Amino acid sequence: MPEQQSLGSWQGVTLDIAAWDAVAADVDLSFACMFTHELDGEPRGGLLHLNQALSGRLVQLRDEGVFLGAPMETLLISKPPTTFAARAVMVIGMGVPSQWATALTAQAVATAVRAATQLRVASAAFAPSLLDAGIAPNQTTNTASEMMKAVTLAIDAQVSLATNGLAPAPSLRRWVFDVGAAGFAAAAGEFRATLDQLKAG
């Protein structure tokens, strides 16, 4: 059983962290991010696992131009193989890896929350896939904090739409941040500290 922790909640959505990837995430909708290419030529980690679980078809679809990995481009896999824990997977494009900035991952989180709300799922997980694309750990400072800010703002936006009678009440009840086991404790601390700051106003 992968390590999991609850970080707290926001607007009725439980916020968790888990040491799993897009394939192993036991949720209704699992998100992974993918760039136009990987800095070292091929995916690693969770992204490699995702591609392998799809029999190499994810990279094949990108190579064929079906999914380019352009910023905020989405690819919904609504019928994943039975080996997946997730009931569906959505890949979010991140553009050129050398041009990546923390704000881009925050934007991807917001895109994911909107998609989860529009698809009326109750649980979702998000894998930023940064290290999987070859981005160095020292470049990802503050990413967890910015992801937490992005998810709370996106939840607020969906609640506001419902409050104004423009959409049904959001179905999302659980959101999970996917992290690698090695960085679990540090990420959990950063996520939790940011959430506490947001709640404090």
GROMACS .gro file of C-alpha atoms in nm:
model
  201
    1MET     CA    1   0.000   0.000   0.000
    2PRO     CA    2   0.160   0.331  -0.103
    3GLU     CA    3   0.216   0.593   0.164
    4GLN     CA    4  -0.072   0.839   0.189
    5GLN     CA    5  -0.152   1.133   0.416
    6SER     CA    6  -0.438   1.374   0.451
    7LEU     CA    7  -0.331   1.737   0.420
    8GLY     CA    8  -0.666   1.886   0.522
    9SER     CA    9  -0.967   2.004   0.328
   10TRP     CA   10  -1.094   2.301   0.129
   11GLN     CA   11  -1.457   2.382   0.045
   12GLY     CA   12  -1.564   2.025   0.123
   13VAL     CA   13  -1.283   1.866  -0.081
   14THR     CA   14  -1.040   1.642   0.107
   15LEU     CA   15  -0.681   1.718   0.003
   16ASP     CA   16  -0.437   1.426   0.024
   17ILE     CA   17  -0.087   1.330  -0.083
   18ALA     CA   18   0.013   0.982  -0.199
   19ALA     CA   19   0.331   0.811  -0.315
   20TRP     CA   20   0.180   0.669  -0.631
   21ASP     CA   21   0.169   0.759  -1.000
   22ALA     CA   22  -0.102   0.808  -1.263
   23VAL     CA   23  -0.139   0.432  -1.320
   24ALA     CA   24  -0.159   0.334  -0.953
   25ALA     CA   25  -0.382   0.621  -0.838
   26ASP     CA   26  -0.705   0.470  -0.705
   27VAL     CA   27  -0.935   0.753  -0.813
   28ASP     CA   28  -1.207   0.824  -1.068
   29LEU     CA   29  -0.979   1.045  -1.280
   30SER     CA   30  -0.600   1.041  -1.273
   31PHE     CA   31  -0.401   1.327  -1.427
   32ALA     CA   32  -0.047   1.314  -1.564
   33CYS     CA   33   0.149   1.589  -1.734
   34MET     CA   34   0.354   1.547  -2.050
   35PHE     CA   35   0.586   1.781  -2.235
   36THR     CA   36   0.653   1.797  -2.609
   37HIS     CA   37   0.959   1.582  -2.537
   38GLU     CA   38   1.179   1.475  -2.247
   39LEU     CA   39   1.505   1.655  -2.179
   40ASP     CA   40   1.708   1.333  -2.176
   41GLY     CA   41   1.527   1.175  -2.469
   42GLU     CA   42   1.280   0.943  -2.300
   43PRO     CA   43   1.038   0.942  -2.006
   44ARG     CA   44   1.128   0.804  -1.667
   45GLY     CA   45   0.950   0.732  -1.339
   46GLY     CA   46   0.572   0.758  -1.336
   47LEU     CA   47   0.552   0.882  -1.694
   48LEU     CA   48   0.754   0.582  -1.813
   49HIS     CA   49   0.522   0.356  -1.613
   50LEU     CA   50   0.219   0.521  -1.774
   51ASN     CA   51   0.359   0.477  -2.123
   52GLN     CA   52   0.450   0.114  -2.054
   53ALA     CA   53   0.105   0.044  -1.908
   54LEU     CA   54  -0.039   0.176  -2.235
   55SER     CA   55   0.194  -0.052  -2.434
   56GLY     CA   56   0.397   0.244  -2.556
   57ARG     CA   57   0.097   0.411  -2.714
   58LEU     CA   58   0.124   0.740  -2.523
   59VAL     CA   59   0.463   0.829  -2.671
   60GLN     CA   60   0.344   0.684  -3.002
   61LEU     CA   61   0.044   0.919  -3.005
   62ARG     CA   62   0.276   1.212  -2.940
   63ASP     CA   63   0.518   1.102  -3.211
   64GLU     CA   64   0.226   1.076  -3.455
   65GLY     CA   65   0.098   1.423  -3.366
   66VAL     CA   66  -0.231   1.299  -3.217
   67PHE     CA   67  -0.126   1.459  -2.888
   68LEU     CA   68   0.149   1.720  -2.915
   69GLY     CA   69   0.201   1.802  -2.549
   70ALA     CA   70   0.123   2.168  -2.617
   71PRO     CA   71   0.050   2.379  -2.306
   72MET     CA   72  -0.287   2.279  -2.153
   73GLU     CA   73  -0.371   2.043  -2.440
   74THR     CA   74  -0.563   1.748  -2.297
   75LEU     CA   75  -0.590   1.382  -2.390
   76LEU     CA   76  -0.863   1.182  -2.214
   77ILE     CA   77  -0.816   0.806  -2.190
   78SER     CA   78  -1.165   0.702  -2.084
   79LYS     CA   79  -1.103   0.328  -2.130
   80PRO     CA   80  -0.767   0.255  -1.966
   81PRO     CA   81  -0.639  -0.103  -1.946
   82THR     CA   82  -0.768  -0.311  -1.656
   83THR     CA   83  -0.421  -0.290  -1.496
   84PHE     CA   84  -0.493   0.074  -1.407
   85ALA     CA   85  -0.631   0.156  -1.064
   86ALA     CA   86  -0.781   0.478  -1.202
   87ARG     CA   87  -1.112   0.462  -1.385
   88ALA     CA   88  -0.990   0.718  -1.642
   89VAL     CA   89  -0.669   0.909  -1.716
   90MET     CA   90  -0.620   1.256  -1.859
   91VAL     CA   91  -0.283   1.373  -1.988
   92ILE     CA   92  -0.221   1.750  -1.979
   93GLY     CA   93   0.031   1.905  -2.216
   94MET     CA   94   0.309   2.118  -2.071
   95GLY     CA   95   0.490   2.251  -2.377
   96VAL     CA   96   0.867   2.262  -2.418
   97PRO     CA   97   1.046   2.139  -2.102
   98SER     CA   98   1.330   2.393  -2.123
   99GLN     CA   99   1.067   2.670  -2.101
  100TRP     CA  100   0.895   2.525  -1.795
  101ALA     CA  101   0.815   2.752  -1.500
  102THR     CA  102   0.629   2.683  -1.176
  103ALA     CA  103   0.332   2.890  -1.298
  104LEU     CA  104   0.279   2.641  -1.581
  105THR     CA  105   0.229   2.353  -1.337
  106ALA     CA  106  -0.011   2.571  -1.136
  107GLN     CA  107  -0.204   2.633  -1.458
  108ALA     CA  108  -0.214   2.258  -1.524
  109VAL     CA  109  -0.357   2.199  -1.174
  110ALA     CA  110  -0.636   2.451  -1.245
  111THR     CA  111  -0.702   2.282  -1.580
  112ALA     CA  112  -0.728   1.948  -1.401
  113VAL     CA  113  -0.974   2.075  -1.139
  114ARG     CA  114  -1.195   2.220  -1.412
  115ALA     CA  115  -1.185   1.894  -1.608
  116ALA     CA  116  -1.265   1.687  -1.299
  117THR     CA  117  -1.560   1.914  -1.224
  118GLN     CA  118  -1.689   1.909  -1.580
  119LEU     CA  119  -1.664   1.530  -1.593
  120ARG     CA  120  -1.851   1.508  -1.261
  121VAL     CA  121  -1.599   1.283  -1.086
  122ALA     CA  122  -1.579   1.245  -0.708
  123SER     CA  123  -1.204   1.181  -0.680
  124ALA     CA  124  -0.900   1.288  -0.878
  125ALA     CA  125  -0.522   1.268  -0.853
  126PHE     CA  126  -0.258   1.489  -1.013
  127ALA     CA  127   0.099   1.394  -1.110
  128PRO     CA  128   0.311   1.694  -1.222
  129SER     CA  129   0.558   1.462  -1.402
  130LEU     CA  130   0.842   1.714  -1.378
  131LEU     CA  131   1.125   1.484  -1.275
  132ASP     CA  132   0.988   1.227  -1.521
  133ALA     CA  133   1.060   1.475  -1.802
  134GLY     CA  134   1.417   1.533  -1.685
  135ILE     CA  135   1.366   1.863  -1.501
  136ALA     CA  136   1.615   1.880  -1.214
  137PRO     CA  137   1.484   1.874  -0.854
  138ASN     CA  138   1.661   2.203  -0.773
  139GLN     CA  139   1.449   2.373  -1.041
  140THR     CA  140   1.119   2.271  -0.882
  141THR     CA  141   1.146   2.473  -0.559
  142ASN     CA  142   0.807   2.602  -0.435
  143THR     CA  143   0.616   2.391  -0.686
  144ALA     CA  144   0.416   2.214  -0.414
  145SER     CA  145   0.316   2.546  -0.263
  146GLU     CA  146   0.203   2.687  -0.597
  147MET     CA  147   0.007   2.369  -0.674
  148MET     CA  148  -0.179   2.397  -0.344
  149LYS     CA  149  -0.264   2.762  -0.413
  150ALA     CA  150  -0.384   2.670  -0.761
  151VAL     CA  151  -0.609   2.387  -0.645
  152THR     CA  152  -0.780   2.600  -0.380
  153LEU     CA  153  -0.840   2.885  -0.625
  154ALA     CA  154  -0.978   2.644  -0.884
  155ILE     CA  155  -1.210   2.484  -0.628
  156ASP     CA  156  -1.327   2.829  -0.523
  157ALA     CA  157  -1.408   2.913  -0.885
  158GLN     CA  158  -1.619   2.600  -0.931
  159VAL     CA  159  -1.805   2.664  -0.604
  160SER     CA  160  -1.870   3.022  -0.712
  161LEU     CA  161  -2.023   2.905  -1.041
  162ALA     CA  162  -2.259   2.678  -0.847
  163THR     CA  163  -2.343   2.949  -0.593
  164ASN     CA  164  -2.441   3.180  -0.876
  165GLY     CA  165  -2.668   2.915  -1.024
  166LEU     CA  166  -2.455   2.871  -1.334
  167ALA     CA  167  -2.350   2.510  -1.269
  168PRO     CA  168  -2.447   2.222  -1.042
  169ALA     CA  169  -2.272   2.181  -0.709
  170PRO     CA  170  -1.921   2.041  -0.770
  171SER     CA  171  -1.900   1.662  -0.746
  172LEU     CA  172  -1.533   1.659  -0.647
  173ARG     CA  173  -1.480   1.534  -0.292
  174ARG     CA  174  -1.118   1.412  -0.292
  175TRP     CA  175  -0.806   1.553  -0.454
  176VAL     CA  176  -0.470   1.375  -0.433
  177PHE     CA  177  -0.126   1.514  -0.515
  178ASP     CA  178   0.096   1.237  -0.656
  179VAL     CA  179   0.458   1.244  -0.540
  180GLY     CA  180   0.755   1.010  -0.549
  181ALA     CA  181   0.836   0.819  -0.232
  182ALA     CA  182   1.176   0.990  -0.197
  183GLY     CA  183   1.029   1.339  -0.178
  184PHE     CA  184   0.713   1.247   0.012
  185ALA     CA  185   0.792   1.401   0.353
  186ALA     CA  186   0.924   1.731   0.215
  187ALA     CA  187   0.631   1.772  -0.025
  188ALA     CA  188   0.377   1.687   0.245
  189GLY     CA  189   0.527   1.953   0.471
  190GLU     CA  190   0.521   2.217   0.198
  191PHE     CA  191   0.165   2.135   0.092
  192ARG     CA  192   0.041   2.140   0.452
  193ALA     CA  193   0.218   2.465   0.542
  194THR     CA  194   0.071   2.640   0.238
  195LEU     CA  195  -0.278   2.513   0.313
  196ASP     CA  196  -0.247   2.638   0.671
  197GLN     CA  197  -0.140   2.980   0.542
  198LEU     CA  198  -0.434   2.995   0.304
  199LYS     CA  199  -0.679   2.904   0.579
  200ALA     CA  200  -0.527   3.167   0.805
  201GLY     CA  201  -0.598   3.425   0.536
   0.00000   0.00000   0.00000
